[in-house]
Coordinates of C-alpha atoms (C1' of nucleotides) in Angstrom, one line a residue:
Chain S
M20 CA 98.2 101.6 71.2
I21 CA 102.0 101.1 71.6
S22 CA 104.4 98.6 70.1
I23 CA 106.1 95.9 72.1
K24 CA 109.3 97.8 72.0
E25 CA 107.7 100.7 73.7
V26 CA 106.4 98.4 76.4
T27 CA 109.9 97.1 77.1
K28 CA 111.2 100.7 77.3
Q29 CA 108.6 101.8 79.7
T30 CA 108.6 98.8 82.0
G31 CA 111.9 97.1 81.6
V32 CA 110.4 93.7 80.8
T33 CA 111.8 91.8 77.8
V34 CA 110.0 91.0 74.6
R35 CA 110.3 87.3 75.4
T36 CA 108.5 87.9 78.7
M37 CA 105.6 89.6 76.9
R38 CA 105.4 86.8 74.5
Y39 CA 105.4 84.3 77.3
Y40 CA 102.7 86.1 79.2
D41 CA 100.6 86.1 76.1
Q42 CA 101.3 82.4 75.6
I43 CA 100.2 81.4 79.1
G44 CA 97.2 83.7 78.9
L45 CA 98.3 86.0 81.7
L46 CA 98.4 89.1 79.6
H47 CA 97.2 89.2 76.0
P48 CA 97.9 92.2 73.8
A49 CA 95.0 94.5 73.1
G50 CA 95.3 93.8 69.4
K51 CA 97.6 93.0 66.6
T52 CA 98.7 94.7 63.4
E53 CA 97.8 93.2 60.1
G54 CA 101.1 91.5 60.0
G55 CA 100.7 90.0 63.5
H56 CA 102.8 92.4 65.6
R57 CA 101.5 92.8 69.2
L58 CA 99.9 96.1 70.3
Y59 CA 99.3 97.2 73.9
G60 CA 97.0 99.8 75.4
E61 CA 96.7 101.7 78.7
K62 CA 94.8 98.9 80.4
E63 CA 97.4 96.3 79.5
M64 CA 100.2 98.5 80.9
K65 CA 98.5 98.9 84.2
K66 CA 97.9 95.2 84.4
L67 CA 101.6 94.6 83.6
Q68 CA 102.6 96.8 86.4
E69 CA 100.4 94.9 88.8
I70 CA 101.9 91.7 87.6
Q71 CA 105.4 93.1 88.2
F72 CA 104.5 94.2 91.7
L73 CA 102.9 91.0 92.7
K74 CA 106.0 89.2 91.3
T75 CA 108.3 91.3 93.5
I76 CA 106.4 90.2 96.6
G77 CA 107.0 86.6 95.6
F78 CA 103.9 85.3 94.0
S79 CA 104.2 82.9 91.1
L80 CA 102.7 83.7 87.7
Q81 CA 100.2 81.0 88.2
E82 CA 99.0 82.6 91.5
I83 CA 99.0 86.0 89.9
S84 CA 96.9 84.7 87.1
E85 CA 94.3 83.4 89.4
M86 CA 94.3 86.4 91.6
I87 CA 93.7 88.8 88.8
A88 CA 91.1 86.6 87.1
D89 CA 89.1 86.1 90.3
E90 CA 86.8 89.1 90.6
N91 CA 86.4 88.7 94.3
H92 CA 89.7 87.2 95.3
D93 CA 90.5 87.1 99.0
W94 CA 93.5 89.4 99.0
F95 CA 93.8 89.5 102.8
T96 CA 94.1 85.7 103.2
G97 CA 96.4 85.5 100.2
L98 CA 98.7 88.1 101.4
K99 CA 98.8 86.6 104.9
K100 CA 99.6 83.2 103.5
Q101 CA 102.4 84.8 101.4
L102 CA 103.7 86.6 104.5
G103 CA 103.9 83.3 106.3
Y104 CA 105.8 81.7 103.4
V105 CA 108.2 84.6 103.1
S106 CA 108.9 84.7 106.8
K107 CA 109.7 81.0 106.8
E108 CA 112.0 81.4 103.9
K109 CA 113.8 84.3 105.6
E110 CA 114.1 82.2 108.7
R111 CA 115.6 79.4 106.7
L112 CA 118.1 81.7 105.1
A113 CA 119.0 83.1 108.5
Q114 CA 119.8 79.6 109.7
I115 CA 122.0 79.0 106.7
E116 CA 123.7 82.4 107.2
G117 CA 124.5 81.3 110.8
T118 CA 126.0 78.0 109.6
L119 CA 128.0 79.7 107.0
R120 CA 129.4 82.3 109.4
G121 CA 130.3 79.4 111.7
L122 CA 132.2 77.6 109.0
I123 CA 134.0 80.7 107.9
N124 CA 135.0 81.6 111.4
E125 CA 136.3 78.1 111.9
I126 CA 138.3 78.2 108.7
M127 CA 139.7 81.6 109.7
L128 CA 141.0 80.0 112.9
N129 CA 142.2 76.8 111.4
G130 CA 143.9 78.4 108.4
N131 CA 144.4 75.2 106.4
I132 CA 141.6 74.7 104.0
D133 CA 141.5 71.4 102.2
L134 CA 138.8 68.9 101.6
F135 CA 139.8 66.8 104.6
S136 CA 139.5 69.6 107.1
V137 CA 136.2 70.8 105.7
Q138 CA 134.9 67.2 105.9
K139 CA 135.8 67.2 109.6
L140 CA 134.1 70.5 110.1
I141 CA 131.0 69.4 108.3
Q142 CA 130.9 66.3 110.5
L143 CA 131.4 68.4 113.6
Y144 CA 128.4 70.5 112.4
Q145 CA 126.3 67.6 111.8
Q146 CA 126.9 66.2 115.2
N147 CA 123.6 66.4 117.0
M148 CA 123.2 68.8 119.9
D149 CA 122.1 66.1 122.2
K150 CA 125.4 64.5 122.4
R151 CA 127.2 67.8 122.9
E152 CA 124.8 68.9 125.6
G153 CA 125.0 65.5 127.3
Y154 CA 128.8 65.7 127.4
L155 CA 128.8 69.2 128.7
N156 CA 126.3 68.5 131.4
Q157 CA 128.5 65.7 132.6
I158 CA 131.4 68.1 133.3
F159 CA 129.7 71.2 134.5
N160 CA 127.3 71.7 137.3
E161 CA 124.1 73.7 136.9
E162 CA 125.5 77.0 137.9
E163 CA 128.4 76.6 135.5
S164 CA 126.0 75.5 132.8
K165 CA 124.4 78.9 133.0
L166 CA 127.8 80.5 132.6
L167 CA 128.3 78.3 129.6
Q168 CA 125.4 80.0 127.9
N169 CA 127.5 83.2 128.1
L170 CA 130.3 81.5 126.2
P171 CA 130.5 82.7 122.7
N172 CA 128.8 80.4 120.3
I173 CA 130.8 80.2 117.1
N174 CA 128.0 80.2 114.6
R175 CA 126.6 83.6 115.7
D176 CA 128.1 86.9 114.7
D177 CA 127.9 87.8 118.4
P178 CA 130.4 90.6 118.9
E179 CA 132.0 88.9 121.9
T180 CA 132.7 85.8 119.8
L181 CA 134.0 87.9 116.9
E182 CA 136.5 89.5 119.2
W183 CA 137.8 86.2 120.6
I184 CA 138.2 85.0 117.1
A185 CA 139.9 88.2 116.0
L186 CA 142.3 88.0 119.0
I187 CA 143.2 84.4 118.4
A188 CA 143.7 85.0 114.7
Q189 CA 146.0 87.9 115.5
L190 CA 147.9 85.8 117.9
K191 CA 148.5 83.3 115.2
K192 CA 149.6 85.9 112.8
H193 CA 152.3 87.3 115.1
M194 CA 153.3 84.0 116.6
S195 CA 156.7 83.9 115.0
K196 CA 157.8 87.0 117.0
G197 CA 157.9 85.1 120.3
I198 CA 156.0 85.3 123.5
S199 CA 157.6 88.4 124.7
A200 CA 157.0 90.5 121.7
P201 CA 155.0 93.7 122.5
E202 CA 152.3 92.9 120.0
I203 CA 151.8 89.5 121.6
Q204 CA 151.8 90.9 125.1
R205 CA 149.3 93.5 124.1
L206 CA 147.0 90.8 122.7
I207 CA 147.4 88.7 125.8
K208 CA 146.6 91.6 128.0
R209 CA 143.4 92.2 126.1
M210 CA 142.5 88.6 126.4
Y211 CA 143.2 88.6 130.1
E212 CA 141.0 91.6 130.6
K213 CA 138.3 90.2 128.5
E214 CA 138.4 87.0 130.4
Q215 CA 138.0 88.9 133.7
E216 CA 135.2 90.8 132.2
T217 CA 133.3 87.8 131.0
F218 CA 133.9 85.3 133.8
G219 CA 134.9 87.5 136.7
D220 CA 136.3 85.6 139.7
N221 CA 135.0 82.2 138.5
K222 CA 138.5 80.7 138.4
E223 CA 137.4 77.1 138.6
F224 CA 135.1 77.4 135.6
V225 CA 137.8 79.0 133.5
E226 CA 140.2 76.1 134.5
K227 CA 137.7 73.6 133.4
I228 CA 137.2 75.2 130.0
W229 CA 140.9 75.4 129.4
D230 CA 141.2 71.8 130.3
I231 CA 138.7 70.9 127.6
R232 CA 140.5 73.1 125.1
K233 CA 143.8 71.4 125.8
S234 CA 142.4 68.1 124.6
P235 CA 141.3 68.1 121.0
Q236 CA 139.1 65.2 121.6
K237 CA 137.4 66.8 124.5
S238 CA 137.0 70.0 122.5
E239 CA 135.3 68.1 119.7
S240 CA 132.9 66.4 122.1
A241 CA 132.0 69.7 123.6
G242 CA 131.5 71.3 120.3
F243 CA 134.0 74.1 120.9
Y244 CA 135.7 75.6 118.0
P245 CA 139.0 74.0 117.4
I246 CA 142.2 75.8 118.1
D247 CA 145.3 73.9 117.0
A248 CA 147.7 72.6 119.6
E249 CA 150.6 74.9 118.5
T250 CA 148.6 78.0 119.0
L251 CA 147.2 76.8 122.3
D252 CA 150.7 76.0 123.6
F253 CA 152.0 79.3 122.4
F254 CA 149.1 81.1 124.1
E255 CA 149.7 79.3 127.4
K256 CA 153.4 80.3 127.5
A257 CA 152.6 83.9 126.5
Y258 CA 149.9 84.0 129.1
E259 CA 152.2 82.7 131.8
F260 CA 154.8 85.2 130.8
Y261 CA 152.3 88.0 131.1
V262 CA 151.0 86.9 134.5
N263 CA 154.5 86.6 135.8
K264 CA 155.5 90.0 134.6
K265 CA 152.4 91.5 136.1
S266 CA 152.9 90.0 139.5
N267 CA 156.4 91.3 139.7
F268 CA 155.0 94.8 140.1
Chain M
M298 CA 127.9 47.1 100.0
I299 CA 124.3 48.1 100.5
S300 CA 121.3 48.3 98.2
I301 CA 119.8 51.6 97.1
K302 CA 116.8 50.9 99.4
E303 CA 119.1 50.8 102.3
V304 CA 120.7 54.1 101.3
T305 CA 117.3 55.8 101.1
K306 CA 116.5 54.4 104.6
Q307 CA 119.7 55.7 106.1
T308 CA 119.8 59.1 104.5
G309 CA 116.3 60.0 103.5
V310 CA 117.1 60.6 99.9
T311 CA 114.9 59.1 97.2
V312 CA 115.8 56.4 94.7
R313 CA 115.3 58.9 91.9
T314 CA 117.8 61.3 93.5
M315 CA 120.4 58.6 93.6
R316 CA 119.7 57.7 90.0
Y317 CA 120.0 61.4 89.1
Y318 CA 123.3 61.9 90.9
D319 CA 124.6 58.8 89.1
Q320 CA 123.4 60.2 85.8
I321 CA 125.1 63.6 86.2
G322 CA 128.3 62.1 87.5
L323 CA 128.0 63.6 91.0
L324 CA 127.9 60.3 92.8
H325 CA 128.4 57.0 91.1
P326 CA 127.6 53.7 92.9
A327 CA 130.6 51.7 94.1
G328 CA 129.4 48.8 91.8
K329 CA 126.5 47.0 90.4
T330 CA 125.0 43.5 90.7
E331 CA 125.0 41.2 87.8
G332 CA 121.5 42.4 86.9
G333 CA 122.5 46.1 87.1
H334 CA 121.2 47.1 90.5
R335 CA 123.3 49.8 92.1
L336 CA 125.4 49.0 95.2
Y337 CA 126.9 51.6 97.5
G338 CA 129.8 51.5 100.0
E339 CA 130.9 53.4 103.0
K340 CA 132.8 56.0 100.9
E341 CA 129.7 56.8 98.9
M342 CA 127.6 57.2 102.0
K343 CA 130.1 59.8 103.4
K344 CA 130.2 61.6 100.1
L345 CA 126.4 61.6 100.0
Q346 CA 126.3 63.2 103.5
E347 CA 128.7 65.9 102.3
I348 CA 126.5 66.6 99.3
Q349 CA 123.4 66.8 101.5
F350 CA 125.1 69.3 103.9
L351 CA 126.5 71.5 101.1
K352 CA 123.0 71.4 99.6
T353 CA 121.5 72.6 102.9
I354 CA 123.7 75.7 102.9
G355 CA 122.5 76.6 99.4
F356 CA 125.0 75.3 96.9
S357 CA 123.9 74.0 93.6
L358 CA 124.7 70.4 92.5
Q359 CA 126.9 71.9 89.8
E360 CA 128.9 73.9 92.4
I361 CA 129.1 70.9 94.8
S362 CA 130.3 68.7 92.0
E363 CA 133.2 71.1 91.2
M364 CA 134.0 71.7 94.9
I365 CA 134.3 68.0 95.6
A366 CA 136.2 67.3 92.4
D367 CA 138.8 70.1 92.9
E368 CA 141.4 68.7 95.2
N369 CA 142.5 72.1 96.4
H370 CA 139.3 74.1 96.3
D371 CA 139.3 77.5 97.9
W372 CA 136.6 76.8 100.5
F373 CA 137.1 80.1 102.3
T374 CA 136.4 82.2 99.3
G375 CA 133.5 79.9 98.2
L376 CA 131.8 80.1 101.5
K377 CA 132.2 83.8 101.8
K378 CA 130.7 84.2 98.4
Q379 CA 127.8 82.0 99.4
L380 CA 127.4 84.0 102.6
G381 CA 127.2 87.1 100.5
Y382 CA 124.6 85.6 98.3
V383 CA 122.6 84.2 101.2
S384 CA 122.6 87.5 103.1
K385 CA 121.5 89.4 100.1
E386 CA 118.6 87.0 99.6
K387 CA 117.7 87.2 103.2
E388 CA 117.7 91.0 102.9
R389 CA 115.5 90.8 99.9
L390 CA 113.0 88.6 101.7
A391 CA 113.1 91.0 104.6
Q392 CA 112.1 93.8 102.3
I393 CA 109.3 91.7 100.9
E394 CA 108.1 90.9 104.4
G395 CA 108.0 94.6 105.2
T396 CA 105.9 95.3 102.1
L397 CA 103.6 92.5 102.8
R398 CA 103.0 93.6 106.3
G399 CA 102.4 97.1 105.1
L400 CA 99.8 95.9 102.6
I401 CA 98.1 93.7 105.1
N402 CA 97.9 96.5 107.6
E403 CA 96.5 98.8 105.0
I404 CA 93.9 96.3 104.0
M405 CA 93.0 95.8 107.7
L406 CA 92.6 99.5 108.1
N407 CA 90.7 100.1 104.9
G408 CA 88.5 97.1 105.3
N409 CA 87.3 96.9 101.7
I410 CA 89.1 94.3 99.9
D411 CA 88.4 94.2 96.2
L412 CA 90.6 94.3 93.1
F413 CA 90.1 98.0 92.7
S414 CA 91.3 99.0 96.2
V415 CA 94.2 96.6 96.0
Q416 CA 95.2 98.2 92.7
K417 CA 95.2 101.6 94.4
L418 CA 97.3 100.3 97.2
I419 CA 99.7 98.7 94.8
Q420 CA 100.1 102.0 92.9
L421 CA 100.7 103.7 96.2
Y422 CA 103.4 101.2 97.1
Q423 CA 105.1 101.5 93.7
Q424 CA 105.2 105.3 94.0
N425 CA 106.9 105.1 97.3
M426 CA 109.5 102.7 96.0
D427 CA 110.2 104.9 93.0
K428 CA 110.7 107.9 95.3
R429 CA 113.0 106.0 97.6
E430 CA 115.2 104.9 94.7
G431 CA 115.3 108.4 93.3
Y432 CA 116.4 109.6 96.7
L433 CA 119.3 107.1 96.9
N434 CA 120.4 108.0 93.4
Q435 CA 120.5 111.6 94.3
I436 CA 123.0 111.0 97.1
F437 CA 125.5 108.8 95.4
N438 CA 127.4 110.9 92.9
E439 CA 130.0 109.3 90.7
E440 CA 132.9 111.4 91.8
E441 CA 132.5 110.4 95.5
S442 CA 132.4 106.8 94.6
K443 CA 135.6 106.9 92.7
L444 CA 137.4 108.8 95.5
L445 CA 136.2 106.2 98.0
Q446 CA 137.3 103.3 95.8
N447 CA 140.8 104.7 95.7
L448 CA 141.1 105.0 99.5
P449 CA 143.2 102.2 101.0
N450 CA 140.4 99.7 101.6
I451 CA 140.7 97.5 104.6
N452 CA 140.0 93.9 103.8
R453 CA 137.2 92.3 105.6
D454 CA 139.0 89.0 106.4
D455 CA 141.8 90.8 108.1
P456 CA 141.7 90.0 111.8
E457 CA 142.5 93.6 112.7
T458 CA 139.4 94.8 111.0
L459 CA 137.5 91.9 112.5
E460 CA 138.4 93.2 115.9
W461 CA 137.4 96.7 115.1
I462 CA 134.0 95.4 114.1
A463 CA 133.8 93.3 117.3
L464 CA 134.7 96.3 119.5
I465 CA 132.1 98.6 117.8
A466 CA 129.4 95.9 118.0
Q467 CA 130.1 95.6 121.8
L468 CA 130.0 99.3 122.2
K469 CA 126.5 99.3 120.6
K470 CA 125.4 96.5 122.8
H471 CA 126.3 98.3 126.0
M472 CA 125.4 101.8 124.8
S473 CA 122.4 102.2 127.1
K474 CA 124.7 102.2 130.1
G475 CA 126.1 105.6 129.3
I476 CA 129.6 106.9 128.3
S477 CA 131.1 106.6 131.7
A478 CA 130.1 103.0 132.4
P479 CA 133.1 100.8 133.1
E480 CA 132.4 98.4 130.3
I481 CA 132.3 101.3 127.8
Q482 CA 135.4 102.8 129.1
R483 CA 137.2 99.5 128.9
L484 CA 136.2 99.2 125.3
I485 CA 137.2 102.8 124.5
K486 CA 140.5 102.1 126.1
R487 CA 141.1 99.1 123.9
M488 CA 140.1 101.1 120.8
Y489 CA 142.4 103.9 121.8
E490 CA 145.3 101.5 122.2
K491 CA 144.5 99.7 119.0
E492 CA 144.4 103.0 117.1
Q493 CA 147.9 103.9 118.4
E494 CA 149.1 100.4 117.6
T495 CA 147.8 100.4 114.1
F496 CA 148.3 103.9 112.9
G497 CA 150.9 105.3 115.2
D498 CA 151.6 108.9 114.3
N499 CA 149.6 109.0 111.1
K500 CA 147.0 111.4 112.5
E501 CA 146.0 112.7 109.1
F502 CA 145.1 109.3 107.8
V503 CA 143.0 108.6 110.9
E504 CA 141.2 111.9 110.5
K505 CA 140.3 111.0 106.9
I506 CA 138.9 107.7 107.9
W507 CA 136.8 109.1 110.6
D508 CA 135.5 111.8 108.3
I509 CA 134.2 109.0 106.0
R510 CA 132.8 107.1 108.9
K511 CA 130.7 110.1 109.9
S512 CA 128.8 109.8 106.7
P513 CA 126.8 106.6 106.5
Q514 CA 126.5 106.8 102.8
K515 CA 130.2 107.4 102.4
S516 CA 131.0 104.5 104.6
E517 CA 128.8 102.2 102.7
S518 CA 130.3 103.2 99.4
A519 CA 133.8 102.8 100.8
G520 CA 132.9 99.2 101.8
F521 CA 133.4 100.0 105.5
Y522 CA 131.4 98.3 108.1
P523 CA 128.4 100.5 108.5
I524 CA 128.1 102.4 111.8
D525 CA 124.9 104.2 112.5
A526 CA 125.0 107.9 113.4
E527 CA 123.8 107.2 117.0
T528 CA 126.6 104.8 117.7
L529 CA 129.2 107.1 116.1
D530 CA 128.0 110.0 118.2
F531 CA 128.1 107.9 121.3
F532 CA 131.6 106.8 120.5
E533 CA 132.8 110.3 120.0
K534 CA 131.4 111.4 123.4
A535 CA 132.8 108.4 125.1
Y536 CA 136.1 108.9 123.5
E537 CA 136.3 112.5 124.6
F538 CA 135.4 111.4 128.1
Y539 CA 138.2 108.9 128.1
V540 CA 140.8 111.3 126.8
N541 CA 139.8 114.0 129.3
K542 CA 140.0 111.6 132.2
K543 CA 143.3 110.3 131.0
S544 CA 144.9 113.7 130.6
N545 CA 143.8 114.7 134.1
F546 CA 146.5 112.4 135.5
Chain W
dT212 C1' 112.3 24.7 91.1
dA213 C1' 108.4 27.3 89.6
dT214 C1' 106.0 31.2 90.9
dA215 C1' 104.6 35.3 92.8
dC216 C1' 105.5 39.7 94.3
dA217 C1' 108.6 43.3 95.7
dA218 C1' 112.1 46.2 94.1
dA219 C1' 114.9 48.2 90.7
dA220 C1' 116.0 49.5 86.1
dT221 C1' 115.4 52.6 81.9
dG222 C1' 113.0 56.1 79.4
dA223 C1' 110.1 59.7 78.9
dC224 C1' 107.6 63.8 80.1
dG225 C1' 106.6 67.7 83.3
dT226 C1' 107.9 71.5 86.4
dA227 C1' 108.9 77.9 86.3
dA228 C1' 109.9 81.6 84.0
dC229 C1' 111.9 82.9 80.9
dG230 C1' 117.1 83.2 77.8
dT231 C1' 119.0 82.2 73.7
dC232 C1' 119.6 80.9 69.2
dA233 C1' 117.7 80.3 64.2
dA234 C1' 114.9 81.1 60.3
dT235 C1' 111.4 83.9 58.5
dT236 C1' 108.3 87.9 58.0
dT237 C1' 106.9 92.7 58.8
dC238 C1' 107.6 97.6 59.5
dA239 C1' 109.3 102.2 58.7
dA240 C1' 112.5 105.3 56.6
dG241 C1' 114.8 106.9 52.7
Chain D
dC183 C1' 111.6 99.7 46.1
dT184 C1' 115.2 98.7 48.9
dT185 C1' 117.2 98.0 53.2
dG186 C1' 118.1 97.4 57.8
dA187 C1' 115.8 97.1 62.2
dA188 C1' 112.3 95.0 64.6
dA189 C1' 109.0 91.3 65.3
dT190 C1' 107.3 86.7 64.7
dT191 C1' 107.1 81.6 65.6
dG192 C1' 109.5 77.5 66.9
dA193 C1' 112.5 74.9 69.5
dC194 C1' 115.8 73.7 72.9
dG195 C1' 118.2 74.7 77.5
dT196 C1' 118.0 75.7 82.4
dT197 C1' 117.4 72.9 88.1
dA198 C1' 116.7 69.0 90.7
dC199 C1' 114.3 66.0 90.8
dG200 C1' 108.6 63.9 90.8
dT201 C1' 105.8 60.9 88.5
dC202 C1' 104.2 57.8 85.4
dA203 C1' 104.8 53.4 82.2
dT204 C1' 107.2 49.4 80.9
dT205 C1' 110.5 45.9 81.6
dT206 C1' 113.8 43.3 84.2
dT207 C1' 115.9 41.5 88.5
dG208 C1' 115.9 39.7 93.3
dT209 C1' 114.1 36.9 96.7
dA210 C1' 110.8 34.3 99.6
dT211 C1' 107.6 30.7 99.6
dA212 C1' 105.0 26.7 98.0

DNA sequence: TATACAAAATGACGTAACGTCAATTTCAAG
DNA sequence: CTTGAAATTGACGTTACGTCATTTTGTATA
């Protein structure tokens, strides 16, 4: 028989917890001293460990209570049910994670972070996909729609998308140095190569996308991530500069 | 001005919820009728939608209250913190999922499903977990951790870092195509150029960083983006291939 | 305009699993 | 026998509402 202090030392649970388990009838002490102090035995320690384990895999004390009490409990069904619940929860969190990444990426690109812009972003996020898809289908033909699937979707941590965001963010960072600065031209070169890599010869498609990007309203309708006008303008000029220089060789 | 019933119809929240939000000062009605019935306006509806959205991404009402009240709230930091929390939770659930699957499999194999056998399985699982933890604690010594903390740590929001991550992720994605594949060599080329750009002549520093990267544990302690051994190995080979080819011209 | 019935209001208790006081009592050592 | 540590009970707080019970207000109809 060991004291409650010894229990807390061995298992890490608090005194309050033991008292609570006693109170709800989940785990009574083996006995008490004359003065009323709780005493626990081997059996209780084992039971406590079971409880701890079942808690880690997500069961409630209520459920644990019933499981342990029921001599012929259907563990198989219970565990499967729990698995279903856990997987669903995990899925939900994955969704949330995606949304958060999307928001963070957008804020990284936008830079300005106040209630107003976040409100706009939230609204953009809440826009239903139907509208977006409808708009896109209006502009692109089937073949191009397939290519659109390849386009980086901002709420994923897709490496392609990440690189686009990183490149644009760097462009913004060094914008003050002018379109001919070596850093800028290096970035543009990378973007040019990446564009080739992703879309190949499909010039027309690229044109259409840039057309959408140039109009903030169109961008919003299409659900593209917003790039501010200044950066876009700067990019176009730097891009032109790069292409011109290139064709001179 | 619309009635509370209309609000519930439009947004799906319950009357009780609106009453609660009023009570805790999160969202007061725009006004009341002579008899005391709550009336809501456009502004309140918008705010309610914001609240709903922030709730879906896991913020508490307390947090939401503060966010909305604070005129210049740091959304970027807040969202990143939330992302950290959410990913951790997701990770925890993934662990639980694994454990549950393990238990279910063992029960399926063992067949007999009574309290006694489940107790044995639970003990087995707990032993494994303890072992695992012991193993991890063995690897992390304090000295190493301190050294790594002192190293110039690259901030995760930095676009430069972001691009490194993106490049490595792409490398991983196309790894199956072999070191000489054009996609791979393009990526390596970019990395090479970026390395020159970022570190210039500081060879020693680069060496140090790569030394850390070669040890997954060190990388994790240092807060670097984790690269698995396979990818690292692949990168080294592809890098060598690139440098050799380059020096042949 | 009186009435009936729906809708809204307030107030209170319940939830899960303890944490955290506060006041009192018991235990173990010296 | 004293003393300080440890343990006890009791009570309230936490989150985001759900769910009664009771009373008041709004509105449509006779």
